JSON list of C-alpha atoms in Angstrom, two decimals:
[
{"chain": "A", "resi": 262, "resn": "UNK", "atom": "CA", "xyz": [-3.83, 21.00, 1.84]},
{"chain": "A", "resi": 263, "resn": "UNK", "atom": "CA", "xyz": [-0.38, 19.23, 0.33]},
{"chain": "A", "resi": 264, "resn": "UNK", "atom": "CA", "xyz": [-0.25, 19.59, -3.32]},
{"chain": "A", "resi": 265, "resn": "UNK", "atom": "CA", "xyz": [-0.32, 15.70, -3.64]},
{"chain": "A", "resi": 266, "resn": "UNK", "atom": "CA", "xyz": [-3.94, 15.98, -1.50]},
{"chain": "A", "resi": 267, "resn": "UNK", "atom": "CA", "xyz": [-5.10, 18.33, -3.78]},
{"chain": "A", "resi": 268, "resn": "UNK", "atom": "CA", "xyz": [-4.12, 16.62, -6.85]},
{"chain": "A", "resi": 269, "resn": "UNK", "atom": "CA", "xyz": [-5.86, 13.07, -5.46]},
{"chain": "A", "resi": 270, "resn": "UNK", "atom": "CA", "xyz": [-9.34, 14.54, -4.68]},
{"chain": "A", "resi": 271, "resn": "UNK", "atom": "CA", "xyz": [-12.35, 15.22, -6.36]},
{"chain": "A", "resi": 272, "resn": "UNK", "atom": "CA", "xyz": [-13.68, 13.61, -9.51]},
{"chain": "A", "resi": 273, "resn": "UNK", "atom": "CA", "xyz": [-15.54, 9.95, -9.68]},
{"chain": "A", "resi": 274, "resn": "UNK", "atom": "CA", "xyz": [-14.48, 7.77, -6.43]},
{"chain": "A", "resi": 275, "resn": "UNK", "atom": "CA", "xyz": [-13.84, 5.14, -9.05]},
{"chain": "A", "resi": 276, "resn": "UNK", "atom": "CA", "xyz": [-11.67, 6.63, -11.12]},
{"chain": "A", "resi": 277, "resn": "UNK", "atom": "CA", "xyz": [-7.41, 7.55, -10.87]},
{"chain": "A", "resi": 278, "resn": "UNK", "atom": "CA", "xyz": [-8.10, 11.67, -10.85]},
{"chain": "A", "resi": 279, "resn": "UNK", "atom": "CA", "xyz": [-4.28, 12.84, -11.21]},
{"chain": "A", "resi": 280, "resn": "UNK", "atom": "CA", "xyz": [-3.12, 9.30, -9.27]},
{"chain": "A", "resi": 281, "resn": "UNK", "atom": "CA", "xyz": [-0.80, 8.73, -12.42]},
{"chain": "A", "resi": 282, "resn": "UNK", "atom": "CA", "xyz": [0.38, 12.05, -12.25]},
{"chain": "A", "resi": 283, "resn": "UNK", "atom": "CA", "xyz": [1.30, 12.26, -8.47]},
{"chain": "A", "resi": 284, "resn": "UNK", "atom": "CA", "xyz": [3.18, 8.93, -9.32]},
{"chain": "A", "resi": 285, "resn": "UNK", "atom": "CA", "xyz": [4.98, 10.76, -11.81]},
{"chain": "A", "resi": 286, "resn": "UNK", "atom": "CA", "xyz": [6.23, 13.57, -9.52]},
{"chain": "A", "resi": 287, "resn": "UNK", "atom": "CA", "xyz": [7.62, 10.96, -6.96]},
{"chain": "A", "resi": 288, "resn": "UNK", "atom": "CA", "xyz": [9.78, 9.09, -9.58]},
{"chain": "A", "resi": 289, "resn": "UNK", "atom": "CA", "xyz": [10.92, 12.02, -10.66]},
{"chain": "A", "resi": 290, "resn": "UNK", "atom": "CA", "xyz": [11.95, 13.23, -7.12]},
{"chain": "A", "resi": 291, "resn": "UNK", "atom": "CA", "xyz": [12.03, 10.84, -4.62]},
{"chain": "A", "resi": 292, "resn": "UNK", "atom": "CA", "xyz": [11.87, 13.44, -1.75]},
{"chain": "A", "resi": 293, "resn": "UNK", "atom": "CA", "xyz": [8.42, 13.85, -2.30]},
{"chain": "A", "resi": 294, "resn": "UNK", "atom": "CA", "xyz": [7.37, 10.14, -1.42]},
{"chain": "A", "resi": 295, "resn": "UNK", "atom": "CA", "xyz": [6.91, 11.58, 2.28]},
{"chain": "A", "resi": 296, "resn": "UNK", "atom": "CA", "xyz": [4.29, 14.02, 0.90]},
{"chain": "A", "resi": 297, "resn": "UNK", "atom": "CA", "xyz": [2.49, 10.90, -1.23]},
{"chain": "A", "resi": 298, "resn": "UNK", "atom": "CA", "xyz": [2.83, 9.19, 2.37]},
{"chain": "A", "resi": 299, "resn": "UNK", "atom": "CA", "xyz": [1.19, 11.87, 4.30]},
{"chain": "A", "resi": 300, "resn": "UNK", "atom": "CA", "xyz": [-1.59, 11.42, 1.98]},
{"chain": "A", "resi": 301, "resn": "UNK", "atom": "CA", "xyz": [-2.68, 8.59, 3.41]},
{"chain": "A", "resi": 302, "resn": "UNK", "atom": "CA", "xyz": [-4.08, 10.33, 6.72]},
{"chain": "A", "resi": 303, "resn": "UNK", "atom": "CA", "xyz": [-6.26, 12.89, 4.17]},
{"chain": "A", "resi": 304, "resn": "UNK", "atom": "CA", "xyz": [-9.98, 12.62, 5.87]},
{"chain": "A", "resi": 305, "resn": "UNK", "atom": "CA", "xyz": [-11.09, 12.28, 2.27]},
{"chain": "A", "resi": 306, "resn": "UNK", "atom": "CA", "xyz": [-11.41, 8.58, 1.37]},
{"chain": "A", "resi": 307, "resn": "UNK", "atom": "CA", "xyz": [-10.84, 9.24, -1.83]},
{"chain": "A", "resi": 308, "resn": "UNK", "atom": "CA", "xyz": [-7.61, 10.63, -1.39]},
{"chain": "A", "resi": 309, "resn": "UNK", "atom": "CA", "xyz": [-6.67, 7.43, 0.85]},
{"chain": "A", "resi": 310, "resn": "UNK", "atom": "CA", "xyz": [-7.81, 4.92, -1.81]},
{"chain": "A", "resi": 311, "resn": "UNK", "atom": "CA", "xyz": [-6.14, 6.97, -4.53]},
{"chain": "A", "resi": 312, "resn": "UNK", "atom": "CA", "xyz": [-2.34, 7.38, -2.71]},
{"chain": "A", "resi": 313, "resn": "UNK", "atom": "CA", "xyz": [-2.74, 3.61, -2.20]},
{"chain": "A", "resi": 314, "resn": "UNK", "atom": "CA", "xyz": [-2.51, 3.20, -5.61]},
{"chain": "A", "resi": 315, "resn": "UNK", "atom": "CA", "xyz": [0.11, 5.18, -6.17]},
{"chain": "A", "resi": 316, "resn": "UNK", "atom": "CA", "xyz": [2.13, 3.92, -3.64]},
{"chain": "A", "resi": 317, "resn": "UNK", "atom": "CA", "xyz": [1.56, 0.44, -5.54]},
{"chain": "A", "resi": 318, "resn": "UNK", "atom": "CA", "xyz": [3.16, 2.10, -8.43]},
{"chain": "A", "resi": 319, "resn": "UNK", "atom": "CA", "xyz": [5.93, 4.11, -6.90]},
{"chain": "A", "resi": 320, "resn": "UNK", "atom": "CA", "xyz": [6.77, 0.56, -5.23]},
{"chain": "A", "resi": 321, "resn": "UNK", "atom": "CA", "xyz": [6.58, -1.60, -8.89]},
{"chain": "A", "resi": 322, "resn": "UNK", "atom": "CA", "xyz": [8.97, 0.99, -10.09]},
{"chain": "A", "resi": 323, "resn": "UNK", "atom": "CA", "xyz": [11.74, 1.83, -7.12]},
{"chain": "A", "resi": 324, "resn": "UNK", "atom": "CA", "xyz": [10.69, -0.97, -4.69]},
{"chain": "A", "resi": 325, "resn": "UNK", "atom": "CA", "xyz": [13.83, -0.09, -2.06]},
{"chain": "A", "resi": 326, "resn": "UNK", "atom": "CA", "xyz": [11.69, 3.50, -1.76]},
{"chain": "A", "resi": 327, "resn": "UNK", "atom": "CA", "xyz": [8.68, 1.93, -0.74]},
{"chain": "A", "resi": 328, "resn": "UNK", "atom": "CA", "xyz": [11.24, -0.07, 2.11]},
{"chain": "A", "resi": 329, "resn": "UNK", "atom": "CA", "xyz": [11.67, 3.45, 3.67]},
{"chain": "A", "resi": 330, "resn": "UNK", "atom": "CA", "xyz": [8.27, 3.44, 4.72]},
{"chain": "A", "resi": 331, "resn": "UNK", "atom": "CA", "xyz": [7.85, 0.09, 5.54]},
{"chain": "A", "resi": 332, "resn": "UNK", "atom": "CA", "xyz": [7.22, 0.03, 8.89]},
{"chain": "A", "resi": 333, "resn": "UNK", "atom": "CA", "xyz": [5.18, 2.98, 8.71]},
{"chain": "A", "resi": 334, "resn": "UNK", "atom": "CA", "xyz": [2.93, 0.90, 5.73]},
{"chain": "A", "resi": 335, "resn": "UNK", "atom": "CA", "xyz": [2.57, -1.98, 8.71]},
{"chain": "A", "resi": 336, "resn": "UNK", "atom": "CA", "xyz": [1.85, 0.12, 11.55]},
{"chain": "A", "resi": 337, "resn": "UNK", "atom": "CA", "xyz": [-0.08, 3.72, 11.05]},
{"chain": "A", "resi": 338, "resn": "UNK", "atom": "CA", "xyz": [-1.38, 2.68, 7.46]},
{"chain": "A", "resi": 339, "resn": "UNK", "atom": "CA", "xyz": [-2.25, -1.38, 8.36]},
{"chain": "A", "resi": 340, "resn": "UNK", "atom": "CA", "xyz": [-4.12, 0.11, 11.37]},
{"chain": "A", "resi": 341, "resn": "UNK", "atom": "CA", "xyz": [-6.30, 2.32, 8.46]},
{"chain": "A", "resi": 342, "resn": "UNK", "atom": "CA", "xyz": [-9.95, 0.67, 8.28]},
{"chain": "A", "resi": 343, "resn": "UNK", "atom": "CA", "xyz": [-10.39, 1.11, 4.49]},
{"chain": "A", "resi": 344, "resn": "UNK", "atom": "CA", "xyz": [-10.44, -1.61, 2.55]},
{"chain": "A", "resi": 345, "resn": "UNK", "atom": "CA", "xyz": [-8.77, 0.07, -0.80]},
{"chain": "A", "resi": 346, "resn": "UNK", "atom": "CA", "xyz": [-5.42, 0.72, 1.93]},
{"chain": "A", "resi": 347, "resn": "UNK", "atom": "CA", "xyz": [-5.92, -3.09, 3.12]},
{"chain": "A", "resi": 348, "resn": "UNK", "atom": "CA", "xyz": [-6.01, -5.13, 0.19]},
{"chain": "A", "resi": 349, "resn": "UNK", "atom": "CA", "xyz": [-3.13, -2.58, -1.41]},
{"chain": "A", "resi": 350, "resn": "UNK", "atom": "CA", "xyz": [-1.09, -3.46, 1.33]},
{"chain": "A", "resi": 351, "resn": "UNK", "atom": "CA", "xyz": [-1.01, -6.98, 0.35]},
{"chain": "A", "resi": 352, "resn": "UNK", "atom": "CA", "xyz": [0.10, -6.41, -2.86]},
{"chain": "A", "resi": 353, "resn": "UNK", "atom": "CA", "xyz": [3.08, -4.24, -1.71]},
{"chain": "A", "resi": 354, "resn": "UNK", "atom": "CA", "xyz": [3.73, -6.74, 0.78]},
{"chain": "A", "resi": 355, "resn": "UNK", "atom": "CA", "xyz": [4.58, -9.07, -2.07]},
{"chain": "A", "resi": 356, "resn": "UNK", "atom": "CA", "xyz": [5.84, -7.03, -4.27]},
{"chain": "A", "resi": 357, "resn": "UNK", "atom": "CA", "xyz": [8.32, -6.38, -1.37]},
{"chain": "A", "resi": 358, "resn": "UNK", "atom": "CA", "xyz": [8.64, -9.97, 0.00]},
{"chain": "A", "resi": 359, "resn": "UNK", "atom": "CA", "xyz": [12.23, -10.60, -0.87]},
{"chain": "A", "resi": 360, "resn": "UNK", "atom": "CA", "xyz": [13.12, -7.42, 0.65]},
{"chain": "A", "resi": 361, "resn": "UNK", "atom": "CA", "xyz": [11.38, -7.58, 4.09]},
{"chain": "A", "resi": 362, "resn": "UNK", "atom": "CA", "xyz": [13.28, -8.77, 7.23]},
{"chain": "A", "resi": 363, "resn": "UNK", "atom": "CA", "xyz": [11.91, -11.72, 8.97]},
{"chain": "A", "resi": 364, "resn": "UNK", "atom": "CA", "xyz": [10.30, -9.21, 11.63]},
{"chain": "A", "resi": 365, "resn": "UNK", "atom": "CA", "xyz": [8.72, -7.51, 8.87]},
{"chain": "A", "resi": 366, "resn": "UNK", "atom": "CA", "xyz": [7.40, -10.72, 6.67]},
{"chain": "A", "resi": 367, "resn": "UNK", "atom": "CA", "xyz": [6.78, -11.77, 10.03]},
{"chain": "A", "resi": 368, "resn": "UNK", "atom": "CA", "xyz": [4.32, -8.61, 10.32]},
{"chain": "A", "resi": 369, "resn": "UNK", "atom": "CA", "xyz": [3.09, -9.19, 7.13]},
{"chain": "A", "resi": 370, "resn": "UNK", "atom": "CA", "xyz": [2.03, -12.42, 7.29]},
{"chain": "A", "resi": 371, "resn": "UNK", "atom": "CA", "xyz": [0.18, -10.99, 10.61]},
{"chain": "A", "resi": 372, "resn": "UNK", "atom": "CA", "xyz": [-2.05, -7.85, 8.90]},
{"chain": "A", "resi": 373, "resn": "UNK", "atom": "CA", "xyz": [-2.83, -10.25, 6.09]},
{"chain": "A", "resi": 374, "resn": "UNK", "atom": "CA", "xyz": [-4.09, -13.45, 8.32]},
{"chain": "A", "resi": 375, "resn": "UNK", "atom": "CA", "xyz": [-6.21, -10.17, 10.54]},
{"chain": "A", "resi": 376, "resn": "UNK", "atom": "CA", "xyz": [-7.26, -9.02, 7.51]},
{"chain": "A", "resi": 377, "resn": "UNK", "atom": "CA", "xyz": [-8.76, -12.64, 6.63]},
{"chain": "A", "resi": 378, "resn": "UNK", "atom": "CA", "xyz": [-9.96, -12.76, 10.38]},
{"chain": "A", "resi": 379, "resn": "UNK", "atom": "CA", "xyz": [-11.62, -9.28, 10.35]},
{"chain": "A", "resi": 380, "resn": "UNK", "atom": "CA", "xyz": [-12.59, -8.16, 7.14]},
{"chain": "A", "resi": 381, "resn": "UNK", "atom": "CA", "xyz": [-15.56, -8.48, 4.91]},
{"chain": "A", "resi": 382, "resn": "UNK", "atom": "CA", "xyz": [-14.33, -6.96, 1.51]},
{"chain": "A", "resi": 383, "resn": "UNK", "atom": "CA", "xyz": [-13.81, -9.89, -0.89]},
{"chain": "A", "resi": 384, "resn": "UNK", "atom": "CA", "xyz": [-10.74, -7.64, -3.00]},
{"chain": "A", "resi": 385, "resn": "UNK", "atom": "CA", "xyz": [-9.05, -7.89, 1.09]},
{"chain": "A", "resi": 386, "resn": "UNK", "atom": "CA", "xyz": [-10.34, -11.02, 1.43]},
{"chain": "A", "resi": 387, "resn": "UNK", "atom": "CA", "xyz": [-8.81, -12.27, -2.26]},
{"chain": "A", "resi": 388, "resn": "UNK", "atom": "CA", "xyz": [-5.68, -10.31, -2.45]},
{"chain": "A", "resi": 389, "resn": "UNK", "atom": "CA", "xyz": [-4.85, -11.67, 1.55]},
{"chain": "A", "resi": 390, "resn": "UNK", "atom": "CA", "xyz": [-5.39, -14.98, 0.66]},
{"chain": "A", "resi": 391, "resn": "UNK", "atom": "CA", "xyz": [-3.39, -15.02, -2.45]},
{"chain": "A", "resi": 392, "resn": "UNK", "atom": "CA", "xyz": [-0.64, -13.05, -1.64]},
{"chain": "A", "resi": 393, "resn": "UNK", "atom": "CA", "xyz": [-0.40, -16.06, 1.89]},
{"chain": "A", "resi": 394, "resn": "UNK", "atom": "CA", "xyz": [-1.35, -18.30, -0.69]},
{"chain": "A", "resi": 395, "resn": "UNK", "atom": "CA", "xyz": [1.87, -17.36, -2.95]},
{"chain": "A", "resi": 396, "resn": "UNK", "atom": "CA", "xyz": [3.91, -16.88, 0.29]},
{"chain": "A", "resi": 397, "resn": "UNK", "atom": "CA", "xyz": [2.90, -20.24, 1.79]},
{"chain": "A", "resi": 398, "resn": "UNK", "atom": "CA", "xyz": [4.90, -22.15, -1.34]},
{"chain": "A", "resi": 399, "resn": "UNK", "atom": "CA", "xyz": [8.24, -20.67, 0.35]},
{"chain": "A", "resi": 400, "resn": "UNK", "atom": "CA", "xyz": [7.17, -20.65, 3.75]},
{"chain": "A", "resi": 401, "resn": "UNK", "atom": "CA", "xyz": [6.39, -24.00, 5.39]},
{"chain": "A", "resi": 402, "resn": "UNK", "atom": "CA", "xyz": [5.43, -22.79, 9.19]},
{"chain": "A", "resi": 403, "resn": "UNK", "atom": "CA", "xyz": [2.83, -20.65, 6.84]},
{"chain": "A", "resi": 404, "resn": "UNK", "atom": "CA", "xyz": [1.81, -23.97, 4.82]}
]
């Protein structure tokens, strides 16, 4: 098991365990975002729910890290059925919305309206629909 793994399991599925310190190893060396990515294929929900949190940090604090992994976040991790990964990846989708190319706001825009389509969770259902909401005041073919 990765150190990172390690550090997100265990403890009260509500809770942030060590998330805030695996965010702090990351900002301190940014080599180790791969290992907080890796996390995200743990078989422990947990773990999944609590690297998706971090990776909201890690992108509120270096957002041009988080677009190294971009395309990974909207392939491998959109394709994730856990709601914690879905309704995360809205918010870093918007926290990364000036950033993204038009393929990848393009593929944003897509997970988000499938996550409306598909999903019963209300946090996917509300972050999806704000974030488009928030999106669709820049965007007319959204609107």
């Amino acid at each position: 098991m990765d150190e990172f793994e390690s550090m997100l399991t265990g403890g009260h599925p509500n809770s942030l365990g060590r998330t805030v310190d695996v965010v702090d190893a990351v900002l301190a060396d940014q080599t180790r975002l791969d290992e907080l990515y890796r996390c995200y294929f743990s078989t422990d929900e947990v773990v999944r729910l609590r690297v998706s949190s971090a990776m909201k940090r890690v992108t509120i604090e270096r957002p041009e890290w988080a677009m190294e992994v971009i395309d990974g976040l909207q392939s491998e991790i959109a394709a994730i059925d856990q709601a914690s990964t879905q309704w995360t990846l809205a918010l870093i989708f918007d926290l990364l919305v000036d950033r993204l190319s038009p393929a990848q706001h393009a593929r944003a825009r897509e997970i988000m309206k499938g996550n409306l389509a598909h999903h019963s969770d209300w946090i996917v259902l509300n972050n999806s629909m704000k974030v488009l909401g928030a999106w669709a005041k820049r965007d007319t073919e959204l609107a």
